Coordinates of C-alpha atoms in Angstrom, one line a residue:
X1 CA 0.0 0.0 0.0
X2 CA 0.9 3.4 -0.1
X3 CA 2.3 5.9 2.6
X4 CA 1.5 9.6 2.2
X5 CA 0.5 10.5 6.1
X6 CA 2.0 8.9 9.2
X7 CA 1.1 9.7 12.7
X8 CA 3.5 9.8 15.7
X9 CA 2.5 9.4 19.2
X10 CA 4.5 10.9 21.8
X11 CA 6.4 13.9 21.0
X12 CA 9.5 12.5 23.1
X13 CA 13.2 12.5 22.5
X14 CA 12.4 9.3 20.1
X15 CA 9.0 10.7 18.8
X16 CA 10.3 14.1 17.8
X17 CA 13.0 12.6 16.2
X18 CA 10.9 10.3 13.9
X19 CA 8.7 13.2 13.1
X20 CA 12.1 14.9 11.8
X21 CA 13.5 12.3 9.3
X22 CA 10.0 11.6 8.3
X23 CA 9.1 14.7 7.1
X24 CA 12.3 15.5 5.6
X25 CA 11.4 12.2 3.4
X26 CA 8.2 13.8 2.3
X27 CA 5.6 11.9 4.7
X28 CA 3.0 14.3 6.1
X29 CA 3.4 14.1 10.0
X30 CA 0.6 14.5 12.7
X31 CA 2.7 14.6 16.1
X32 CA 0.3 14.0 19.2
X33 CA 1.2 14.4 22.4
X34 CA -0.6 14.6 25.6
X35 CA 1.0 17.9 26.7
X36 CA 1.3 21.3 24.8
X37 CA 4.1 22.1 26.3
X38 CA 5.8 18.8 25.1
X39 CA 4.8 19.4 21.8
X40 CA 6.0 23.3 21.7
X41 CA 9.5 22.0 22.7
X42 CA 9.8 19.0 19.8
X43 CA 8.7 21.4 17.6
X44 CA 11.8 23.8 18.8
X45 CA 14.4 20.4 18.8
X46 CA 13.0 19.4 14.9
X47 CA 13.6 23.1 13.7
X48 CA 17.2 23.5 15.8
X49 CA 18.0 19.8 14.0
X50 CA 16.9 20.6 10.7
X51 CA 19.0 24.2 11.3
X52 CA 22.3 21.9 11.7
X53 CA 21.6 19.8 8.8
X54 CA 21.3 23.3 6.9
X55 CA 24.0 24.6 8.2
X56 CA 26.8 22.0 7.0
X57 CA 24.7 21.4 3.7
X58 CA 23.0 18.1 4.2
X59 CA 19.9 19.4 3.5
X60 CA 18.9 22.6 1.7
X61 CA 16.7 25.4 3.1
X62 CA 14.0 25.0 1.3
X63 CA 13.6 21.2 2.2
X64 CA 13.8 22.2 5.8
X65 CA 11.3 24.6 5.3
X66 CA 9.2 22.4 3.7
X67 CA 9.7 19.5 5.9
X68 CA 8.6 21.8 8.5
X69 CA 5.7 22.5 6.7
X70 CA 4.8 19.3 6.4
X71 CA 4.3 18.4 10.6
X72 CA 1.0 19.6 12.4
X73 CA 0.9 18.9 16.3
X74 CA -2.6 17.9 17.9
X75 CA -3.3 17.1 21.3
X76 CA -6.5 14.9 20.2
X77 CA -5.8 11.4 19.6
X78 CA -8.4 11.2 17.5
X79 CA -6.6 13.0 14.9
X80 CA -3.8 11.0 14.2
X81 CA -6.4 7.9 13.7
X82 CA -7.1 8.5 10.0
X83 CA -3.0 7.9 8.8
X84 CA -1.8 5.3 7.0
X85 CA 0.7 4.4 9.5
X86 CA 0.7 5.2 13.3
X87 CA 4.3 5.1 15.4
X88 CA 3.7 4.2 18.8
X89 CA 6.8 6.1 20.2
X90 CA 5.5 6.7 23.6
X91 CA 7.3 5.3 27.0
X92 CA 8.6 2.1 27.2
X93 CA 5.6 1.0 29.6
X94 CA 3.2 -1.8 28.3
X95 CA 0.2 -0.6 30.1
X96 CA 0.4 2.7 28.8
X97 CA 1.1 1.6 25.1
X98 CA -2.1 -0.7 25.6
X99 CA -4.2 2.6 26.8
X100 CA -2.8 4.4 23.8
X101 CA -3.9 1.6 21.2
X102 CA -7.3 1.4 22.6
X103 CA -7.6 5.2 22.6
X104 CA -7.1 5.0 18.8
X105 CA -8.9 2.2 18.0
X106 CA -12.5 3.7 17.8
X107 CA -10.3 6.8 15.2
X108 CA -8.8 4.2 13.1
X109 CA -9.2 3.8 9.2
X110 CA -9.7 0.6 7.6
X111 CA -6.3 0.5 6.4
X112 CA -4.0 2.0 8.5
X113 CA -0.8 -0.2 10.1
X114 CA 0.0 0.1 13.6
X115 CA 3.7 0.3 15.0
X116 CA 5.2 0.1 18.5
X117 CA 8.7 2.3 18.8
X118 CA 9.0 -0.3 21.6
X119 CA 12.7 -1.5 22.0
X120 CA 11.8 -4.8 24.3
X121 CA 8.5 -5.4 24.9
X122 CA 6.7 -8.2 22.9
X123 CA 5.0 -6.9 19.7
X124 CA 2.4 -10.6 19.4
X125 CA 1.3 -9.4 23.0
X126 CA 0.7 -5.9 21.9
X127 CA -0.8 -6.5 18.4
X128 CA -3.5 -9.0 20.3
X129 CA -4.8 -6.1 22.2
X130 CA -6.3 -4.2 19.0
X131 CA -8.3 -5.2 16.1
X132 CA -5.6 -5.7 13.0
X133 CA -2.9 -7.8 14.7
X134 CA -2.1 -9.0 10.9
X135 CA -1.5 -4.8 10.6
X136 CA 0.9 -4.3 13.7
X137 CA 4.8 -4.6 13.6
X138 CA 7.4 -3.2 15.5
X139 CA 9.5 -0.3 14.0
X140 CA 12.2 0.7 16.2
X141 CA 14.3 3.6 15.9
X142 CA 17.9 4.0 16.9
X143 CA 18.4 7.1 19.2
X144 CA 19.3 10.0 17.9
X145 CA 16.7 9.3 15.2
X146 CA 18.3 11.7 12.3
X147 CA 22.1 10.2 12.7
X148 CA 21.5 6.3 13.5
X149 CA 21.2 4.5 10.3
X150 CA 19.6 1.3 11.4
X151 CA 15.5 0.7 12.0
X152 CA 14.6 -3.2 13.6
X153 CA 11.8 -4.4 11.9
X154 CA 10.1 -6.9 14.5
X155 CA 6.7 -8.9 13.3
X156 CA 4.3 -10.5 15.3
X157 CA 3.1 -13.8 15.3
X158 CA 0.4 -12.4 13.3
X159 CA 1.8 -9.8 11.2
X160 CA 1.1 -10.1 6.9
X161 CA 3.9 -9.6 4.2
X162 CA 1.9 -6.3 3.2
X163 CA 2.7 -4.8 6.3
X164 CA 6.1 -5.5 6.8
X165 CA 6.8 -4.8 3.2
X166 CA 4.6 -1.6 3.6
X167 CA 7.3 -0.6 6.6
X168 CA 10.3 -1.6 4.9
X169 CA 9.5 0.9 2.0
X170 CA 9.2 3.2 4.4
X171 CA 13.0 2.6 6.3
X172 CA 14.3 2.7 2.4
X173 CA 12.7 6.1 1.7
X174 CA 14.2 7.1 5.0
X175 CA 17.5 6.5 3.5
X176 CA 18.4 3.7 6.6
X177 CA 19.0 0.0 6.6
X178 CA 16.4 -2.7 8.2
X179 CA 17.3 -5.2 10.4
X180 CA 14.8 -8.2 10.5
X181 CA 14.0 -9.4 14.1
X182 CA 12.0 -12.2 14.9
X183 CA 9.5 -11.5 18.1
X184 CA 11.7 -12.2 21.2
X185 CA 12.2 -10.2 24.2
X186 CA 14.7 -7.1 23.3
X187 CA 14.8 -8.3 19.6
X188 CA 18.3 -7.7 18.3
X189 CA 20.2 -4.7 19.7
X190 CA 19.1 -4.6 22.9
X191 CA 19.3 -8.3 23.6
X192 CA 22.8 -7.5 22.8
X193 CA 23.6 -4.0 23.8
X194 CA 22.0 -3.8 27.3
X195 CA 23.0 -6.3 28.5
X196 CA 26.6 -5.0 27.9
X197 CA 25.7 -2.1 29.9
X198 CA 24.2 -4.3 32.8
X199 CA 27.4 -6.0 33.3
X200 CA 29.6 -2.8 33.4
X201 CA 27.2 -2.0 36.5
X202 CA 28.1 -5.1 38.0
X203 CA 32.1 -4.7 37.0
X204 CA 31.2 -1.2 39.4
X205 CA 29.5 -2.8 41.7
X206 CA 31.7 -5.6 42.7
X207 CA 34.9 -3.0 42.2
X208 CA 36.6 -4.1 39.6
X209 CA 37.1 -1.2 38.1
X210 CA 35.9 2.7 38.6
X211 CA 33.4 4.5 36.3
X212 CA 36.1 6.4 34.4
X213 CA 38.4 3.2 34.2
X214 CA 35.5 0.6 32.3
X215 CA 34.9 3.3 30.3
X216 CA 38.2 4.0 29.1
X217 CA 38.8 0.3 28.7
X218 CA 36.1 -0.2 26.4
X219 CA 36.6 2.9 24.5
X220 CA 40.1 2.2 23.9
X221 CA 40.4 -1.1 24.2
X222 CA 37.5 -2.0 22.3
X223 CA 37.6 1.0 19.9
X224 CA 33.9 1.7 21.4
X225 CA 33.2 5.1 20.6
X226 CA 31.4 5.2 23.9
X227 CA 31.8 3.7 27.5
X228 CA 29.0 1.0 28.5
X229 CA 28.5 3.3 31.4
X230 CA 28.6 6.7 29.7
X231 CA 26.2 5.1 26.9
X232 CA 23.8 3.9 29.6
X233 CA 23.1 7.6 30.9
X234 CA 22.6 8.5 26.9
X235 CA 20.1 5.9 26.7
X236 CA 18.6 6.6 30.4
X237 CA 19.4 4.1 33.2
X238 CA 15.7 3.7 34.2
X239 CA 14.9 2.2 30.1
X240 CA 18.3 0.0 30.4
X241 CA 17.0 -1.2 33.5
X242 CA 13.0 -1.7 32.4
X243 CA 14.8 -3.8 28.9
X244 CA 17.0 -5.8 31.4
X245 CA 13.2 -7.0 33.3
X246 CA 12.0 -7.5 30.5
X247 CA 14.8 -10.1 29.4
X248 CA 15.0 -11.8 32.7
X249 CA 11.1 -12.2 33.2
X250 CA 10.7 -13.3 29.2
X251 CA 13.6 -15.6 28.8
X252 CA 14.2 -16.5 32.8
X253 CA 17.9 -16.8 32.4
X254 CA 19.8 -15.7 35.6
X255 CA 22.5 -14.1 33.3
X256 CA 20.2 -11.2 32.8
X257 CA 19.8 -10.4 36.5
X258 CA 19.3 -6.4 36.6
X259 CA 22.7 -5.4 38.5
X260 CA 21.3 -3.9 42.3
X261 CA 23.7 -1.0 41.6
X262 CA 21.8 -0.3 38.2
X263 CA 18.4 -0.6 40.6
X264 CA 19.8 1.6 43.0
X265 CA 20.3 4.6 40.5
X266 CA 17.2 4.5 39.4
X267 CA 15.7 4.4 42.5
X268 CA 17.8 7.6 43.6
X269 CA 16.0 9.0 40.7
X270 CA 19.2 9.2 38.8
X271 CA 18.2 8.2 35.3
X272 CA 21.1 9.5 33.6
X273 CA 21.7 12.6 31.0
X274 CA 17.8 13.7 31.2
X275 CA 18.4 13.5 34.8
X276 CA 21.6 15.5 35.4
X277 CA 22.7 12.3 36.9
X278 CA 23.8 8.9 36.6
X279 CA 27.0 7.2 36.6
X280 CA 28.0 10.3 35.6
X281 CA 27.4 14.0 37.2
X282 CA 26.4 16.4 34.4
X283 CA 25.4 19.4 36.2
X284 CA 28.9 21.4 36.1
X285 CA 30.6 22.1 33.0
X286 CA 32.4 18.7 32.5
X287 CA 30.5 15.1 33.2
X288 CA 32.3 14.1 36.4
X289 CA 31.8 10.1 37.4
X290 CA 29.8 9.8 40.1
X291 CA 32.3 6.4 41.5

């Protein structure tokens, strides 16, 4: 089928960032969010982005300009309903995507495809929860949206070729590569990556190292272009910790055991860059480590 309007829902550091690099492709975008204010400031982040772009010469003025033209922000669900495709991009909460899918389900045209932004959480179990599991995939975005290259394409136990070949379109016109996942917990990048990050908490934890030392071993002796530690704070410690449940309740292996130290951050409220701290402290000048 074809694409012309796709909806975005949640106006979020990933959702503002789909919204971006799929209006610069020509999509019309309806950005929903529940809070104006939320909304205002993705608004802000696209047009800085799109400025950068300009400014080194990736894109031209006039495509930013009418990229920008092309996104309309709504606070009624209702309104995003009608598109051909809908991103789910909202937090990484099952219960609240669920609300969110029954919230649109009474808005919905015939043929519109549903998509979770969901980086762990099972996209059969979601997709039984509305009424076109055969339309529902996973399409999840790398963070930052308008620089990572790669999009996971997960299907559900019930999703059709049309859809998925409806969504990879889509990651082509984007310009990024699709990696194929099949419908286990954390799909492909995080089943690797987080764990990676989980057991640089427990290298912390037990003292094997400081924060500043397993990151500089990594970095260098890895060639990583960040530290596990220093890359959990980008992502946010309380999302590498919620993926890290989610692989130790789905595949009840001990050897994803969320590290207590990783708990314990999150618990202090200490989530990270979006927090001002994590295993780092970013509230002076320089990122400090905080062990």
């Amino acid at each position: 089928m074809e694409i012309g309007t796709i909806g975005v829902i949640g106006a979020g550091q990933m959702g503002n960032g789909i919204a971006h690099v799929m209006a610069l492709a020509g999509y019309d975008v309806v950005l929903n969010d529940i809070n104006q204010e939320v909304l205002d400031a993705a608004m802000a982040r696209i047009e800085k982005n799109m400025g950068r772009q300009a400014g080194r010469g990736a894109i031209s003025e006039e495509d930013m300009v009418a990229a920008l033209g092309r996104i309309r922000l709504t606070l009624d669900q209702a309104e995003v309903g009608p598109s051909d495709l809908i991103i789910e991009a909202a937090t990484e909460r099952e219960d609240i995507k669920n609300k969110i899918f029954e919230g649109l389900a009474p808005h919905l045209a015939e043929h519109t495809i549903l998509t979770s932004n969901t980086s762990s959480i099972s996209i059969t179990r979601l997709a039984s929860r509305t009424d076109r599991p055969e339309r529902f995939m996973g399409f999840h975005f790398m963070n930052p949206v308008p620089v990572m290259k790669l999009v996971e394409l997960i299907r559900g136990i019930a999703t059709d070729e049309a859809t998925y070949n409806a969504c990879l379109g889509i990651v082509e016109s984007l310009g990024k590569t699709a990696s194929s996942s099949e419908d286990y917990p954390a799909f492909i990048v995080n089943r690797i990556l987080i764990p990676m990050i989980n057991e640089a908490a427990y290298a912390l934890y037990e003292g094997v190292g400081n924060v500043a030392s397993i990151d500089n071993a990594m970095k260098l002796g890895a060639n990583h272009p960040m530290g596990p530690l220093e890359l959990g704070d980008f992502i946010g410690l309380d999302t590498c910790l919620a993926i890290m449940h989610v692989l130790h309740d789905g595949l009840a292996d001990t050897k994803y055991r969320p590290c207590p130290l990783l708990t314990k951050y999150v618990e202090a409220g200490w989530l990270g860059r979006k927090a001002g701290r994590g295993f780092y402290d970013y509230r002076g000048e320089v990122p400090v480590p905080t062990r």
